[in-house]
Structure formats: structure tokens, C-alpha cells
Coordinates of C-alpha atoms and ligand atoms in Angstrom, one line a residue:
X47 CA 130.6 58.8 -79.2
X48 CA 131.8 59.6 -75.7
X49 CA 134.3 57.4 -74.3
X50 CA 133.4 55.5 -71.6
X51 CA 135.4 55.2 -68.4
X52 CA 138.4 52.5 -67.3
X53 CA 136.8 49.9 -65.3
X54 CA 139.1 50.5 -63.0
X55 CA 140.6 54.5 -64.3
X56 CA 144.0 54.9 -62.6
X57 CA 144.6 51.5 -63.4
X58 CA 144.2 51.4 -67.2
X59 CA 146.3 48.7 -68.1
X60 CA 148.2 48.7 -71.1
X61 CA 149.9 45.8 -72.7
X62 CA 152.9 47.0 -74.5
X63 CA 154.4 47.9 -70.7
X64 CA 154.2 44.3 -69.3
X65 CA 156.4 41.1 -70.1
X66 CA 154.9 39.4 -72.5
X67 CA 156.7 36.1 -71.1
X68 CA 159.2 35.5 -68.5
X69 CA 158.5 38.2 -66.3
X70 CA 157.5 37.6 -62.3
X71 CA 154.6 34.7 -62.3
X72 CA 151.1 35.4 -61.2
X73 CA 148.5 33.0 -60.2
X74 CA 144.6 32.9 -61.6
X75 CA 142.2 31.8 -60.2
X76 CA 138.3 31.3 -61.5
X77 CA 135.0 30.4 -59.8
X78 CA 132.3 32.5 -61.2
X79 CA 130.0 29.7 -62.7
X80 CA 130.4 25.6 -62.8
X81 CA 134.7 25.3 -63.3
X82 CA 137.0 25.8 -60.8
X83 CA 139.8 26.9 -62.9
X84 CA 143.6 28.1 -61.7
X85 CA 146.4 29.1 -63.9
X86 CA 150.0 30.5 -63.8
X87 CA 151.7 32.9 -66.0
X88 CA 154.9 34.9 -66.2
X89 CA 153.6 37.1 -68.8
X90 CA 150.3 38.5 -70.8
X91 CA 150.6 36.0 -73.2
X92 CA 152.9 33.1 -71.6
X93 CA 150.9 30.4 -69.6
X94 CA 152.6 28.1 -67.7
X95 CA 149.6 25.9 -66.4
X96 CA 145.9 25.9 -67.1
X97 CA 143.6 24.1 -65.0
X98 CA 140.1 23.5 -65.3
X99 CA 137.8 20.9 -63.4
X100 CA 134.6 21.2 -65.1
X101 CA 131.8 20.7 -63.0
X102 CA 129.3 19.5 -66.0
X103 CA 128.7 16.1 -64.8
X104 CA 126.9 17.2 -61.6
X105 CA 124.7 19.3 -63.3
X106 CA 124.1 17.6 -66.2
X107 CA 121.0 15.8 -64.8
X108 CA 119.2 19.3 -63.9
X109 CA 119.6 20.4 -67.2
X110 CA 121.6 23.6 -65.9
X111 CA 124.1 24.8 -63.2
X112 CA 122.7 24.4 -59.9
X113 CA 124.0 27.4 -57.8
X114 CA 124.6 25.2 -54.7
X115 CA 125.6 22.2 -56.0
X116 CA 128.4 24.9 -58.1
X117 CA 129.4 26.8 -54.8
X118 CA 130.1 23.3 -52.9
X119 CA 131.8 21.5 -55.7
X120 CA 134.0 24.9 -55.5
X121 CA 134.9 24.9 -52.1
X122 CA 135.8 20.7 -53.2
X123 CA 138.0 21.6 -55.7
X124 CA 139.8 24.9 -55.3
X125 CA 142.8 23.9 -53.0
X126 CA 143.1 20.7 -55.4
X127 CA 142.8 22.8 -58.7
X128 CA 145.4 25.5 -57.4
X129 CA 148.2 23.1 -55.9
X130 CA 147.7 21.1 -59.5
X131 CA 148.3 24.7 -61.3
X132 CA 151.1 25.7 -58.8
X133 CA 152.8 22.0 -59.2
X134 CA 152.4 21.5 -63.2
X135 CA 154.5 25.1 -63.4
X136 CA 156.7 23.9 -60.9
X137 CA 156.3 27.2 -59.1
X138 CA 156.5 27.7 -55.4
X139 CA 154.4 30.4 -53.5
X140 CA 157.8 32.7 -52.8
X141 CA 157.7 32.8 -56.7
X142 CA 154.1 35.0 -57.0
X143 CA 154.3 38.2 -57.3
X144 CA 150.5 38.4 -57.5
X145 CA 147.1 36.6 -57.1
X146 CA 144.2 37.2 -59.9
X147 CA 140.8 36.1 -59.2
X148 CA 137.6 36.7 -61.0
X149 CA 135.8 39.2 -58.8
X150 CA 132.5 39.0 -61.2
X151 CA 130.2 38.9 -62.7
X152 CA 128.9 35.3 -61.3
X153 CA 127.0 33.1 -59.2
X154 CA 127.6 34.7 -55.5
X155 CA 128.3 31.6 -53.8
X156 CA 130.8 30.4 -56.4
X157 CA 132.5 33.7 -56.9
X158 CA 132.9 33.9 -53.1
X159 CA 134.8 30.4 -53.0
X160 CA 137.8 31.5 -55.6
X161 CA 137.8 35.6 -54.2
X162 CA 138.3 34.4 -50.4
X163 CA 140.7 31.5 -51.2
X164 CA 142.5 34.4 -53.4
X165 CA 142.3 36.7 -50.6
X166 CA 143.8 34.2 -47.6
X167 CA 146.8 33.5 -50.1
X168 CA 147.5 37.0 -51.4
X169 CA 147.2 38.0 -47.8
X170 CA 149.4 35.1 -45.9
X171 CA 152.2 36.2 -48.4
X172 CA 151.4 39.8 -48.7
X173 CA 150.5 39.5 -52.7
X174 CA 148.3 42.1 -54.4
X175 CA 145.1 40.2 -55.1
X176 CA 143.8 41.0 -58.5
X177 CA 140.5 41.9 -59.2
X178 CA 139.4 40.7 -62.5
X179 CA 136.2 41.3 -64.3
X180 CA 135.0 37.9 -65.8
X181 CA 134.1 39.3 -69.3
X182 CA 137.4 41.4 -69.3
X183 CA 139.1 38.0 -68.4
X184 CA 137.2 36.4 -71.9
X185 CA 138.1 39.3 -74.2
X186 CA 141.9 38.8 -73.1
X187 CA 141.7 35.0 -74.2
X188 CA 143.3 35.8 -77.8
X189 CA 146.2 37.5 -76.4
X190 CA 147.4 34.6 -74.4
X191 CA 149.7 32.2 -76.8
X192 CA 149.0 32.3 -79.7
X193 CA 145.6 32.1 -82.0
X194 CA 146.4 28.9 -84.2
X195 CA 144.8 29.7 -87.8
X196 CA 143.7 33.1 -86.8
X197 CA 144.6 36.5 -87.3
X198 CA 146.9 38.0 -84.5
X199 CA 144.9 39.8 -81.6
X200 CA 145.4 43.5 -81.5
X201 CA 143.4 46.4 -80.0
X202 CA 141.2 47.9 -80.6
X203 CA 138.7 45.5 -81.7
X204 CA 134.8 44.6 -81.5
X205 CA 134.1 41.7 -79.2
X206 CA 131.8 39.2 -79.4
X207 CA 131.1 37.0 -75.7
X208 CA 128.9 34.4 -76.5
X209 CA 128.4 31.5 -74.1
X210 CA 125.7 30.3 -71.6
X211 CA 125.4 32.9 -69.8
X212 CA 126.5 35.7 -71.8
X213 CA 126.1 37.0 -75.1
X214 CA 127.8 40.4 -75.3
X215 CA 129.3 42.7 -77.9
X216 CA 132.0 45.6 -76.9
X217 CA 133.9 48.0 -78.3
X218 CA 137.1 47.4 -76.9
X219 CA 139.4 50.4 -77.3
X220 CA 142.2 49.6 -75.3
X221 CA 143.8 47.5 -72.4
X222 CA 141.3 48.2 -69.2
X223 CA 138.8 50.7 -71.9
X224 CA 135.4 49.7 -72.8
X225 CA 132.3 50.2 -74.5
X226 CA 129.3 47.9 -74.3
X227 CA 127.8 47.8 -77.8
X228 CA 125.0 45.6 -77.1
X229 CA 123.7 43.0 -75.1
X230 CA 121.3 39.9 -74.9
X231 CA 117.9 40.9 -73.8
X232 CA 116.5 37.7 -72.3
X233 CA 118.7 34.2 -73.1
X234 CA 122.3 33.7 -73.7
X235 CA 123.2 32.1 -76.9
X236 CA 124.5 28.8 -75.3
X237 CA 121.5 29.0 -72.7
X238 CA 119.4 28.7 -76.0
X239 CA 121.2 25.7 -77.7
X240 CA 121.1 24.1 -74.2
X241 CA 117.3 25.1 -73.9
X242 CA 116.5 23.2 -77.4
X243 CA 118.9 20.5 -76.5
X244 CA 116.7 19.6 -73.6
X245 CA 114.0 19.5 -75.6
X246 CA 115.1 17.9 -78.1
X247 CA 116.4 15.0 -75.3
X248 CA 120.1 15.5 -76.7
X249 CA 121.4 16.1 -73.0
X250 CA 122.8 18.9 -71.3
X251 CA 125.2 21.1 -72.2
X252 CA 123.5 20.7 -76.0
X253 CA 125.8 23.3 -78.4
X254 CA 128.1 20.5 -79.4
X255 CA 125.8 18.1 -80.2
X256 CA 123.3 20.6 -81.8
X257 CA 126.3 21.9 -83.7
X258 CA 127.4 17.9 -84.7
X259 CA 124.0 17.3 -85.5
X260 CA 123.1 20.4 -88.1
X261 CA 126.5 19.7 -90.1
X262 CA 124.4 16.9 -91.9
X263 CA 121.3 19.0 -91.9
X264 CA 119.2 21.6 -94.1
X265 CA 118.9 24.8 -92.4
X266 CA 116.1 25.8 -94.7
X267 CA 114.1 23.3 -93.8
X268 CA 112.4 25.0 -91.0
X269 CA 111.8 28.7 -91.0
X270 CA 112.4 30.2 -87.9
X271 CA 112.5 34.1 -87.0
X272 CA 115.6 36.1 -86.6
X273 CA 114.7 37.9 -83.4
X274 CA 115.7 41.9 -83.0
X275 CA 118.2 41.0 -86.5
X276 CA 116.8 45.0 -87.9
X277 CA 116.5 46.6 -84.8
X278 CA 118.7 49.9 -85.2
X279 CA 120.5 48.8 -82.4
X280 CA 123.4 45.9 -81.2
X281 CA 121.2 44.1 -78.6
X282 CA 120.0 40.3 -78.9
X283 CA 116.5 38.3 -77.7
X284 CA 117.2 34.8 -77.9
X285 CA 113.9 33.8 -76.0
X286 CA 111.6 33.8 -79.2
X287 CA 113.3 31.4 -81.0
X288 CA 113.4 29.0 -78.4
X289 CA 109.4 29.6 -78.3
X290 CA 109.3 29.2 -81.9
X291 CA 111.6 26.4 -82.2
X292 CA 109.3 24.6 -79.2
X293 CA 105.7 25.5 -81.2
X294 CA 107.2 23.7 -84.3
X295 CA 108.4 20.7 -82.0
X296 CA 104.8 20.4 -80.5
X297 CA 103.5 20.0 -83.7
X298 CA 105.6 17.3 -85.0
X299 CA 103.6 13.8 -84.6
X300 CA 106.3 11.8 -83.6
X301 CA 109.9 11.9 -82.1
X302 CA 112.5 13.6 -84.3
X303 CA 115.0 11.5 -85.3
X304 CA 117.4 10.6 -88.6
X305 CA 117.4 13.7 -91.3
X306 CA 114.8 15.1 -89.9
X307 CA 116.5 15.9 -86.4
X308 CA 119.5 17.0 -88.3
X309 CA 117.6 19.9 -90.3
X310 CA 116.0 20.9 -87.3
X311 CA 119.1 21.6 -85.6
X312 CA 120.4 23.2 -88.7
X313 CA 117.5 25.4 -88.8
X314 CA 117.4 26.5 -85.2
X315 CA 121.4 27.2 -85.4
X316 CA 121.2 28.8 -88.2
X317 CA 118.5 31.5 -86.9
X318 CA 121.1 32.0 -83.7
X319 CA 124.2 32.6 -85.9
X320 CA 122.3 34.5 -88.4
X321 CA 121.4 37.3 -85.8
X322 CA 124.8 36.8 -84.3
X323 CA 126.9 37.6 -87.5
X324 CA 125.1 40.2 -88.8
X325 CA 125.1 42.8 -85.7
X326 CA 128.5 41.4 -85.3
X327 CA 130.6 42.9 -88.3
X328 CA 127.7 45.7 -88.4
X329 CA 128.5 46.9 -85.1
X330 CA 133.1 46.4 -86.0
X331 CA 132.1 48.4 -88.9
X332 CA 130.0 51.2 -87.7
X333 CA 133.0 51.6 -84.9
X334 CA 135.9 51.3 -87.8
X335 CA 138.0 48.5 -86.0
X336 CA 139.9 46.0 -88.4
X337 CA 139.4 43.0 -86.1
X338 CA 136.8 40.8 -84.3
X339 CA 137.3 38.7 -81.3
X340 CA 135.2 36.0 -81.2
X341 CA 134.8 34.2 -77.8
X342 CA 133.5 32.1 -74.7
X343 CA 132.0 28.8 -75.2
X344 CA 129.3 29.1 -78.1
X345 CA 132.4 30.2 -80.4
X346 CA 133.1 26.4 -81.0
X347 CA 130.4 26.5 -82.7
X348 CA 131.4 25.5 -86.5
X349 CA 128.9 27.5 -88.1
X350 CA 129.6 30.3 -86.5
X351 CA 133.3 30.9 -87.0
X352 CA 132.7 29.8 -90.6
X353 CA 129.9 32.6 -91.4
X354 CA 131.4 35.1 -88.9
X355 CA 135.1 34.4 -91.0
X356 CA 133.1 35.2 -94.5
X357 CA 131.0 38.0 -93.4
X358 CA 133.7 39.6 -91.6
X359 CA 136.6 39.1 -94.3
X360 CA 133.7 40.6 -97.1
X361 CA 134.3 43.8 -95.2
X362 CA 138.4 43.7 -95.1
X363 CA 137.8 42.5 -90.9
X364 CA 140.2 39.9 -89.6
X365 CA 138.5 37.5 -87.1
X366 CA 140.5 36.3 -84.0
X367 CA 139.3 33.0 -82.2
X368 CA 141.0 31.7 -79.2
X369 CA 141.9 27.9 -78.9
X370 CA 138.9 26.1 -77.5
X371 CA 140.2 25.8 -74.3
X372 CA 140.6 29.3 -73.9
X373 CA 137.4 30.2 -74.9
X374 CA 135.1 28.3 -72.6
X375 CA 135.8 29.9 -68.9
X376 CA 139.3 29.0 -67.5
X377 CA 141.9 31.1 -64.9
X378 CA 144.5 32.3 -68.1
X379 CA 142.3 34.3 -69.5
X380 CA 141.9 35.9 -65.8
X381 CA 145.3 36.2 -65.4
X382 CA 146.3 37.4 -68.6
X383 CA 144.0 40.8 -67.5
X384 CA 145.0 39.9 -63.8
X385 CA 149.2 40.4 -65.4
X386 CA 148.5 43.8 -67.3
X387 CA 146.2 45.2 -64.5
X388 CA 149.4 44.3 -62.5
X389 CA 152.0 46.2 -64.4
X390 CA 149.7 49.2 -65.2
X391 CA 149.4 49.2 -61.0
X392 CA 153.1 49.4 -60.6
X393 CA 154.0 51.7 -63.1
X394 CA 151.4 54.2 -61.7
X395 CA 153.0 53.2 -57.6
X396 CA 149.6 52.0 -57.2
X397 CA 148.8 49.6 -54.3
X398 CA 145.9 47.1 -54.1
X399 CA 143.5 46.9 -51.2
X400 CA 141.8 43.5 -50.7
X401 CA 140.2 43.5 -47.4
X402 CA 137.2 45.4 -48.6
X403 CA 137.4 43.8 -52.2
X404 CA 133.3 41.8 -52.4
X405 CA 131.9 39.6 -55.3
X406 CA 129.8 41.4 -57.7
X407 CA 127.3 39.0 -58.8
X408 CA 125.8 41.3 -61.4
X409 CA 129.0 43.6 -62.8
X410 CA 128.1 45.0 -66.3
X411 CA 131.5 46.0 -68.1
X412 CA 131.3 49.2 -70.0
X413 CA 127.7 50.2 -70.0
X414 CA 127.2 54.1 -69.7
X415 CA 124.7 54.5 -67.0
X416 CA 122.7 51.6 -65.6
X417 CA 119.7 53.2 -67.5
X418 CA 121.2 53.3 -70.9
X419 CA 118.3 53.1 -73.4
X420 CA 119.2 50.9 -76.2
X421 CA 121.8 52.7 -78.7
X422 CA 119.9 53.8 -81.7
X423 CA 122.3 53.2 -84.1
X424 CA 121.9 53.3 -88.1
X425 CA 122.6 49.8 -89.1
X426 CA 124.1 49.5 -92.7
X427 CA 123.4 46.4 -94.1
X428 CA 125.6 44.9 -97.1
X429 CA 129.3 44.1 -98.2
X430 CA 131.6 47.3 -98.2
X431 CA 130.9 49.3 -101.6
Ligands
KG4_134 O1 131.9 29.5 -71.7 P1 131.2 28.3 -71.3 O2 132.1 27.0 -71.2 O3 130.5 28.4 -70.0 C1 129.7 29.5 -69.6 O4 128.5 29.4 -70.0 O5 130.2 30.4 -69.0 O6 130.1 28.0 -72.4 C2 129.2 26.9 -72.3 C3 128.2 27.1 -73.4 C4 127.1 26.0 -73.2 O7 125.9 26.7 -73.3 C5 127.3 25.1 -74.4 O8 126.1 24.5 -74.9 C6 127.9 26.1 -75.4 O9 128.8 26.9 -74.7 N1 128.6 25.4 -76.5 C7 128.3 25.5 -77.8 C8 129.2 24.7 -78.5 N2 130.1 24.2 -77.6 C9 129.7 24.7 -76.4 N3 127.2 26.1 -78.4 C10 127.1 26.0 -79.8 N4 128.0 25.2 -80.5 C11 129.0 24.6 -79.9 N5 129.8 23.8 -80.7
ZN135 ZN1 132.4 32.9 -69.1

């Protein structure tokens, strides 16, 4: 397997070199979807303040984010989210030695909101601003703090993204290096539970509740299909179990409520986590890592860090989650890639140029070409022998 390039080559960042606390402080900052997130850190894995306004209550009546309601809650919230992030780390502006800021992937109009605010700052105090890819900024989450109950972080590792609107697995070989393994075809896992949730009339987001519901439930009650599970390859398709899932609602005569709403959930989550787990420890195996990151949103999800924990432990694989809050989007894990992108910059006598620096709103990380066929990969199946 050929490596794949840096995302960003000369500036391969690499861990080890930065402080891991009480070095310079940086500030984060994150608008690529519906939070407006900013966070301060004097170190890869030393936070200082973590701010998130969560814009769920706006779009909670559409039944998903609403790109312009997301951009002008953004441009609402940033200076108010930043000077909260900057006050609860009682850290003045003369004490930054660099602004991070999530360059992509993203809604355009949100990730416009956090880049310029990052670029007027950096700029008025002549800061490096940070580019940061979005997914990078998720698969950093585990190295900031630490992982209560879970293995320590440690590259390289196989990463698993899931929330709503990614679902992602990478080979990630080292600080600033990596490989996309696979990738979701159609629907992101959390898109799907919010998808059922709204049919189901549970509300929107729906992974927690679908999640609360299907601890009380059978998920052998209903049989639904485990989409692309044998394919010889590490992509996902999420869209035919939310087809199924809706032909088996549309035949039920009345309302699902009680038990029966509880195995239903069980049922549907159990066909998402099945696919999920499986490709998941195949794919750390087939690339010989000893650990899995498991991240974004959809890994609060009880049922998956449970069968993920098993399946991966059966095969000698340590499984690293970050704390909640860390997993659904929020400006540490930005500036924990933001800090090590930082040192790798200055130990290299690298500069950073920010007046051409644009939002990518589609930004893959780690694909080989743009017309990658799918990997045709021999998928072993089965506990280590
Ligand atoms: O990472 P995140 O906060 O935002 C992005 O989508 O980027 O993830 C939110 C997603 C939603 O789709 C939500 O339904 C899902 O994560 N989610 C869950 C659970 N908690 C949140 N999905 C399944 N089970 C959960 N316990
Ligand atoms: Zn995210």
C-alpha cells in the first residue's frame, strides 16, 4: 500500500516535538456545521476552555440543520463564544501565539463565519492562523486530556468518524498522515438515526433517544439488512436501511409505541452498528494497528462502544473513545491539530499565509485521487486464530 501524502507535506506535524501542556496558548475556533465552538490550549493535550453553543434548538423543528439559519446564528454567536473561551482561561490576546480555525470540510456559509473572524484576529495581532481540517480536528479528540476508562491514544491507529454528517474510516499513520480506508456512500450514520427518529416522531436530533429507547428492546425482533457488510471493501450505504426500516413502519397498523417501539429501535440500531463494527476491526486488522479511535457524535451510542469494545478486544485491539464532549464537534479537538500543526511549522521555519486561505466546503482527508475506485480489499472475517 503506497503512502498517501501529508495533508499539508512540509508541515507534517508530529506530537512528540510540541508541549504537551503549558507551552504558548493557542485559540480554536469551529463553525463548520450547527456549534459555534472556541477553545484555548497551551498544549496538544492541555485545554484550558471549551466552548460550545449548540445550535440544536433552532433547527430542531426542520428536522435538520438549516444552512442559513446555521451561518446567521454563527455570525450571532462567535464574538460571544470566543470572549467566553478567552475569559474562562483568563487569557488575554497578547498571550496567543496562534489562532486555529476549522478551514473544512463544512457548510460554506458557516465555515466562512469562524475562518474570517479567525483571519481579522490572527491578522490585527499578527498570529499565524491555523488551518485545520475538520475530520483531522475529530481524530485528535483522544489526545486531548485524557480518555477516562479507555485505552491511552497512540498512533498509528484506525479511525472511525461517525456522526451526522460523516461516517469515515482512516488509517491514520502519523501526526498530519493519512489514509482514507473507506467512506459512507449515501447517509451518515447519525443522519440515519435522525432520519428514523423523524419517522418515528421521537424528534430531532434522534441517536440518543433511539439509543435510550433500544436498551429495553429486542433487536431480533425485526430483520433488517446489513447494507455493503461483505463487500470486499471499507465503504458504508446507510440509505437502504432507512428504506427498509420505513417499508416495515408503513406496514405496521397502528402507531408504535410500548415494547414494540423499543425493539424497533433495537432492531434498526443494531443493523447500523452491526455494519459499523465489523468493517471497523476488519479494516485495524488488515492494516496491523493495535488501536481504534472511535469518534464524533454517533460514538455515544451505547451499543456501539460496547460491540466495538468486544469485537475489537477478540482481536488483541485496544479501543480509544473520547469523553462525550469531545466527540460531538467542539474547537479542542481543532486546536489540539491547530497546536501540533503549529510546532511542526516552527521547527521546519515555516510561515503561515492567511490572506489567500478560503473555506473548503467539500475537503476529503486522505483519499488518493478524487477517482479512487473503491479498495478491493480481502476482508477476513472471524476472531484472530
Ligand atoms: O458530531 P455531532 O455532534 O455533529 C455532527 O453531525 O457533526 O453528531 C451529531 C449526531 C446526530 O446525528 C445525533 O443523532 C448522533 O450524533 N448521536 C447519536 C447518539 N448521540 C448523538 N447517534 C446514536 N446514538 C447516540 N447515543
Ligand atoms: Zn464533526
Amino acid at each position: 500500500m503506497s503512502d498517501v501524502a501529508p495533508i499539508s507535506s512540509a508541515r507534517t506535524a508530529t506530537t512528540e516535538t510540541a508541549p504537551t501542556s503549558g507551552g504558548p496558548r493557542i485559540l480554536a475556533i469551529e463553525s463548520s456545521c450547527d456549534e459555534t465552538a472556541a477553545a484555548v490550549l497551551d498544549g496538544t493535550r492541555s485545554l484550558l476552555a471549551n466552548v460550545v453553543h449548540s445550535q440544536v434548538s433552532i433547527h430542531a423543528e426542520y428536522g435538520g440543520v438549516v444552512p442559513e439559519l446555521a451561518s446567521r446564528s454563527h455570525v450571532r454567536m462567535i464574538d460571544k463564544v470566543v470572549q467566553d473561551a478567552l475569559a474562562q482561561s483568563n487569557t488575554s490576546l497578547e498571550e496567543l501565539a496562534g489562532v486555529a480555525v476549522t478551514q473544512g470540510p463544512g457548510l460554506v456559509g458557516s465555515l466562512l463565519v469562524g475562518l474570517e473572524y479567525g483571519r481579522a484576529l490572527a491578522w490585527s495581532r499578527n498570529l499565524p492562523l491555523l488551518p485545520v481540517h475538520h475530520l483531522e480536528g475529530h481524530l485528535y479528540a483522544p489526545f486531548i486530556g485524557r480518555s477516562e476508562g479507555s485505552a491511552e491514544p497512540g498512533w498509528p491507529f484506525v479511525g472511525l468518524v461517525v456522526s451526522g454528517g460523516h461516517s469515515s474510516l482512516y488509517h491514520c499513520k502519523a501526526p498530519g498522515v493519512y489514509e482514507e480506508l473507506g467512506r459512507t456512500l449515501d447517509d451518515a450514520a447519525g443522519e440515519a438515526f435522525d432520519k428514523i427518529s423523524k419517522r418515528l416522531g421521537l424528534g430531532y436530533p434522534g441517536g440518543a433517544t433511539i439509543d435510550r429507547l433500544a436498551r429495553s428492546g429486542d433487536p431480533k425482533a425485526f430483520r433488517f439488512p446489513r447494507p455493503m457488510m461483505h463487500s470486499k471493501n471499507y465503504h458504508f450505504s446507510f440509505s437502504g436501511v432507512k428504506t427498509a426500516v420505513g417499508t416495515a413502519l408503513d406496514k405496521e397498523e397502528t402507531e408504535l409505541t410500548g415494547q414494540r417501539l423499543n425493539d424497533f429501535a433495537a432492531s434498526f440500531q443494531a443493523a447500523v452498528v452491526d455494519v459499523l463494527v465489523a468493517k471497523t476491526v476488519d479494516a485495524a486488522e488488515e492494516v496491523g494497528v493495535e488501536r481504534i479511535v472511535l469518534t464524533g457524535g454517533v460514538a455515544s451510542n451505547s451499543q456501539l462502544r460496547s460491540q466495538l469494545e468486544a469485537a475489537a478486544s477478540a482481536r488483541g485491539i485496544a479501543l480509544v473513545v473520547p469523553p462525550p464532549a469531545l466527540c460531538t464537534d467542539n474547537a479542542a479537538m481543532i486546536g489540539a491539530a491547530g497546536y501540533a500543526r503549529l510546532y511542526a511549522a516552527i521547527q521546519a521555519g515555516e510561515g503561515f499565509e492567511s490572506a489567500h486561505l478560503n473555506a473548503r466546503a467539500s475537503w476529503p482527508l486522505g483519499r488518493r485521487s478524487p477517482l479512487q475506485k473503491p479498495l478491493e480489499r480481502g476482508v477476513r472475517r472471524g476472531p484472530k486464530s
